């Protein structure tokens, strides 16, 4: 029986993907050529899933406040809080790597590393946890995504956040900072003030941090990164 796909069996999702990612293509014809070059229907289906999800959850997915007399309908830091969670969720969904919990990782590592147990002190446990995060931590997918952006885009992003007046030292550090802001909203409902057209100031390890990172810049970087991600799956 022929396999059916949720997205690539319906042209409406291709329209969604084009509207979502049109900044990366000169015209619809070039978009169609890119889509046709993707290696198989499974990859095309994934491309359309990402494009459609991004269009509705992020690019055109503003959060509106209803029936609150003292409030505007659209508040930048409210809508950006939800958009950032969605944006990073889509980025994480691009990875084929499976999540592995820390206890399972330790158990598997002990099979290859004799003498791992017992863990005798806090510093040893902390070192193991840092190794685990580097391999399976929640930010690794975001770091990988941002690392594959073009150099000019990386520079724009790095310059949008300064620490003691200097741009963030690496794109990986920037990804960590963005993910931490996202987690503040996702886990503690802290509004995302940092993603804004206006300046936002904070402290990190007793150092002054200045943010001026508009959501539109993040969206532009995302659109570039998505096309680059799927370009690797194109048939040459």
Short mmCIF file of C-alpha atoms in Angstrom, two decimals:
data_model
loop_
_atom_site.label_atom_id
_atom_site.label_comp_id
_atom_site.label_asym_id
_atom_site.label_seq_id
_atom_site.Cartn_x
_atom_site.Cartn_y
_atom_site.Cartn_z
CA UNK A 1 0.00 0.00 0.00
CA UNK A 2 1.31 3.44 -0.92
CA UNK A 3 2.41 5.48 2.08
CA UNK A 4 0.57 8.74 2.61
CA UNK A 5 2.10 11.83 4.17
CA UNK A 6 0.38 14.43 6.32
CA UNK A 7 1.89 17.46 4.58
CA UNK A 8 3.25 16.72 1.13
CA UNK A 9 -0.01 15.12 -0.02
CA UNK A 10 -1.75 18.52 0.27
CA UNK A 11 -0.59 21.56 -1.72
CA UNK A 12 -1.91 23.97 0.91
CA UNK A 13 1.12 23.16 3.09
CA UNK A 14 3.46 24.03 0.24
CA UNK A 15 1.80 27.45 0.10
CA UNK A 16 2.34 27.76 3.85
CA UNK A 17 6.03 26.89 3.53
CA UNK A 18 6.54 29.38 0.72
CA UNK A 19 4.89 32.21 2.69
CA UNK A 20 6.96 31.26 5.73
CA UNK A 21 10.33 31.05 3.96
CA UNK A 22 9.93 33.32 0.94
CA UNK A 23 12.73 35.60 2.24
CA UNK A 24 15.17 32.88 1.20
CA UNK A 25 13.97 32.56 -2.41
CA UNK A 26 13.88 35.13 -5.20
CA UNK A 27 10.52 33.87 -6.44
CA UNK A 28 8.05 30.99 -6.27
CA UNK A 29 9.70 29.16 -9.14
CA UNK A 30 13.04 28.97 -7.32
CA UNK A 31 11.20 27.76 -4.21
CA UNK A 32 9.50 25.03 -6.26
CA UNK A 33 12.86 23.95 -7.71
CA UNK A 34 14.32 23.74 -4.21
CA UNK A 35 11.34 21.71 -3.00
CA UNK A 36 11.61 19.33 -5.96
CA UNK A 37 15.30 18.79 -5.22
CA UNK A 38 14.63 17.36 -1.75
CA UNK A 39 15.64 13.73 -1.84
CA UNK A 40 12.38 11.93 -0.97
CA UNK A 41 8.79 12.40 0.14
CA UNK A 42 9.68 11.95 3.80
CA UNK A 43 12.10 14.88 3.61
CA UNK A 44 9.56 16.98 1.70
CA UNK A 45 6.93 16.19 4.32
CA UNK A 46 9.30 17.31 7.09
CA UNK A 47 10.15 20.51 5.22
CA UNK A 48 6.46 21.38 4.89
CA UNK A 49 5.80 20.53 8.54
CA UNK A 50 8.51 22.93 9.64
CA UNK A 51 7.40 25.68 7.27
CA UNK A 52 3.72 25.45 8.20
CA UNK A 53 4.41 25.22 11.94
CA UNK A 54 6.70 28.24 11.78
CA UNK A 55 4.15 30.27 9.79
CA UNK A 56 1.33 29.74 12.28
CA UNK A 57 3.21 29.54 15.59
CA UNK A 58 5.84 32.22 14.97
CA UNK A 59 5.89 34.36 11.84
CA UNK A 60 2.16 35.13 11.79
CA UNK A 61 1.42 33.68 15.20
CA UNK A 62 0.91 36.75 17.41
CA UNK A 63 -0.58 36.25 20.86
CA UNK A 64 -3.52 38.58 21.52
CA UNK A 65 -5.06 39.69 24.82
CA UNK A 66 -8.86 39.82 24.77
CA UNK A 67 -11.36 41.60 27.00
CA UNK A 68 -8.87 43.18 29.42
CA UNK A 69 -9.77 46.91 29.50
CA UNK A 70 -6.39 48.10 30.79
CA UNK A 71 -4.39 46.11 28.23
CA UNK A 72 -3.51 46.54 24.59
CA UNK A 73 -4.50 43.64 22.39
CA UNK A 74 -0.94 42.98 21.21
CA UNK A 75 1.92 43.33 23.70
CA UNK A 76 5.40 42.73 22.30
CA UNK A 77 6.92 40.87 25.24
CA UNK A 78 3.84 38.66 25.61
CA UNK A 79 3.75 37.57 21.99
CA UNK A 80 7.55 37.20 21.80
CA UNK A 81 7.52 34.95 24.88
CA UNK A 82 5.28 32.44 23.09
CA UNK A 83 7.04 32.85 19.76
CA UNK A 84 10.45 32.10 21.27
CA UNK A 85 9.22 28.86 22.85
CA UNK A 86 7.73 27.78 19.51
CA UNK A 87 10.79 28.81 17.51
CA UNK A 88 13.21 26.82 19.66
CA UNK A 89 10.82 23.85 19.77
CA UNK A 90 10.85 23.73 15.96
CA UNK A 91 14.66 23.95 15.95
CA UNK A 92 14.86 21.08 18.43
CA UNK A 93 12.47 19.01 16.31
CA UNK A 94 14.88 19.19 13.36
CA UNK A 95 17.38 16.93 15.11
CA UNK A 96 17.17 13.17 14.74
CA UNK A 97 19.09 12.66 17.97
CA UNK A 98 17.09 10.97 20.70
CA UNK A 99 16.81 12.31 24.23
CA UNK A 100 18.71 10.29 26.83
CA UNK A 101 18.22 10.91 30.55
CA UNK A 102 21.18 11.41 32.85
CA UNK A 103 20.76 8.16 34.81
CA UNK A 104 20.62 6.05 31.62
CA UNK A 105 23.69 7.89 30.28
CA UNK A 106 25.60 7.15 33.49
CA UNK A 107 24.58 3.49 33.36
CA UNK A 108 25.76 3.14 29.76
CA UNK A 109 28.98 5.05 30.45
CA UNK A 110 29.82 2.75 33.38
CA UNK A 111 29.89 -0.21 30.97
CA UNK A 112 32.78 1.42 29.07
CA UNK A 113 34.51 3.17 31.96
CA UNK A 114 35.56 0.87 34.79
CA UNK A 115 35.66 2.45 38.21
CA UNK A 116 33.03 5.09 37.41
CA UNK A 117 30.95 3.94 40.38
CA UNK A 118 30.79 4.80 43.14
CA UNK A 119 30.78 8.54 42.48
CA UNK A 120 32.64 9.78 45.52
CA UNK A 121 32.15 13.55 45.57
CA UNK A 122 30.13 16.44 44.23
CA UNK A 123 32.86 17.69 41.90
CA UNK A 124 33.05 14.31 40.12
CA UNK A 125 29.27 14.28 39.72
CA UNK A 126 29.32 17.85 38.40
CA UNK A 127 32.02 16.95 35.85
CA UNK A 128 29.97 13.97 34.66
CA UNK A 129 26.87 16.14 34.38
CA UNK A 130 28.79 18.71 32.29
CA UNK A 131 29.94 15.88 29.99
CA UNK A 132 26.35 14.65 29.73
CA UNK A 133 25.04 18.13 28.87
CA UNK A 134 27.67 18.54 26.16
CA UNK A 135 26.48 15.30 24.56
CA UNK A 136 22.75 15.28 25.31
CA UNK A 137 21.86 18.59 26.98
CA UNK A 138 18.77 20.52 25.91
CA UNK A 139 20.75 23.34 24.31
CA UNK A 140 22.95 21.21 22.05
CA UNK A 141 20.46 21.18 19.16
CA UNK A 142 20.06 24.95 19.28
CA UNK A 143 23.84 25.43 19.39
CA UNK A 144 24.21 23.18 16.36
CA UNK A 145 21.50 25.06 14.45
CA UNK A 146 22.96 28.51 15.11
CA UNK A 147 26.49 27.27 14.38
CA UNK A 148 25.46 26.44 10.81
CA UNK A 149 24.31 29.99 10.00
CA UNK A 150 26.31 32.20 7.65
CA UNK A 151 29.08 34.33 9.15
CA UNK A 152 27.25 37.67 8.53
CA UNK A 153 24.14 36.36 10.31
CA UNK A 154 26.21 35.08 13.22
CA UNK A 155 27.85 38.50 13.54
CA UNK A 156 24.48 40.29 13.54
CA UNK A 157 23.24 37.99 16.28
CA UNK A 158 26.41 38.26 18.38
CA UNK A 159 26.35 42.06 18.14
CA UNK A 160 22.76 42.14 19.36
CA UNK A 161 23.88 41.10 22.85
CA UNK A 162 26.85 42.66 24.63
CA UNK A 163 28.51 41.71 27.91
CA UNK A 164 30.40 44.60 29.50
CA UNK A 165 30.12 46.42 26.17
CA UNK A 166 31.56 43.59 24.05
CA UNK A 167 29.60 41.31 21.68
CA UNK A 168 28.87 37.81 22.93
CA UNK A 169 32.07 35.82 22.39
CA UNK A 170 30.56 32.96 20.38
CA UNK A 171 27.35 31.93 18.65
CA UNK A 172 27.18 28.94 21.00
CA UNK A 173 27.15 31.28 24.01
CA UNK A 174 24.39 33.31 22.35
CA UNK A 175 22.33 30.14 21.83
CA UNK A 176 22.74 29.30 25.53
CA UNK A 177 21.57 32.77 26.56
CA UNK A 178 18.53 32.66 24.29
CA UNK A 179 17.61 29.20 25.55
CA UNK A 180 17.90 30.35 29.15
CA UNK A 181 15.49 33.23 28.44
CA UNK A 182 13.09 30.76 26.81
CA UNK A 183 13.27 28.48 29.86
CA UNK A 184 12.48 31.39 32.17
CA UNK A 185 9.14 31.79 30.43
CA UNK A 186 8.45 28.09 29.83
CA UNK A 187 9.14 27.02 33.42
CA UNK A 188 8.55 30.12 35.54
CA UNK A 189 6.32 32.33 33.32
CA UNK A 190 8.95 35.12 33.26
CA UNK A 191 8.03 37.39 30.36
CA UNK A 192 10.66 37.49 27.61
CA UNK A 193 11.76 41.12 27.80
CA UNK A 194 15.12 40.39 26.18
CA UNK A 195 13.71 39.66 22.69
CA UNK A 196 12.64 43.15 21.69
CA UNK A 197 13.15 46.15 19.43
CA UNK A 198 14.07 48.08 22.58
CA UNK A 199 17.06 47.79 24.89
CA UNK A 200 16.90 45.37 27.80
CA UNK A 201 19.56 45.35 30.52
CA UNK A 202 20.43 42.56 32.92
CA UNK A 203 23.30 41.05 34.90
CA UNK A 204 25.17 37.78 34.41
CA UNK A 205 27.91 36.76 36.85
CA UNK A 206 28.16 40.40 38.02
CA UNK A 207 28.64 41.59 34.45
CA UNK A 208 26.36 44.04 32.65
CA UNK A 209 24.45 42.52 29.75
CA UNK A 210 22.69 44.65 27.14
CA UNK A 211 20.17 43.06 24.77
CA UNK A 212 18.76 44.54 21.59
CA UNK A 213 17.66 41.41 19.77
CA UNK A 214 14.45 41.91 17.76
CA UNK A 215 12.24 38.92 17.06
CA UNK A 216 12.49 39.76 13.35
CA UNK A 217 16.26 39.17 13.47
CA UNK A 218 15.73 35.79 15.12
CA UNK A 219 13.10 34.93 12.52
CA UNK A 220 15.40 35.90 9.67
CA UNK A 221 18.16 33.72 11.15
CA UNK A 222 15.73 30.85 11.59
CA UNK A 223 14.54 31.07 7.98
CA UNK A 224 18.12 31.02 6.74
CA UNK A 225 18.99 28.10 9.00
CA UNK A 226 15.99 26.01 7.98
CA UNK A 227 16.79 26.31 4.28
CA UNK A 228 20.46 25.48 5.00
CA UNK A 229 19.36 22.45 7.02
CA UNK A 230 17.22 21.06 4.21
CA UNK A 231 19.72 22.03 1.52
CA UNK A 232 21.92 19.27 2.88
CA UNK A 233 19.07 16.89 2.02
CA UNK A 234 18.78 18.10 -1.58
CA UNK A 235 19.64 15.87 -4.52
CA UNK A 236 22.61 17.41 -6.34
#
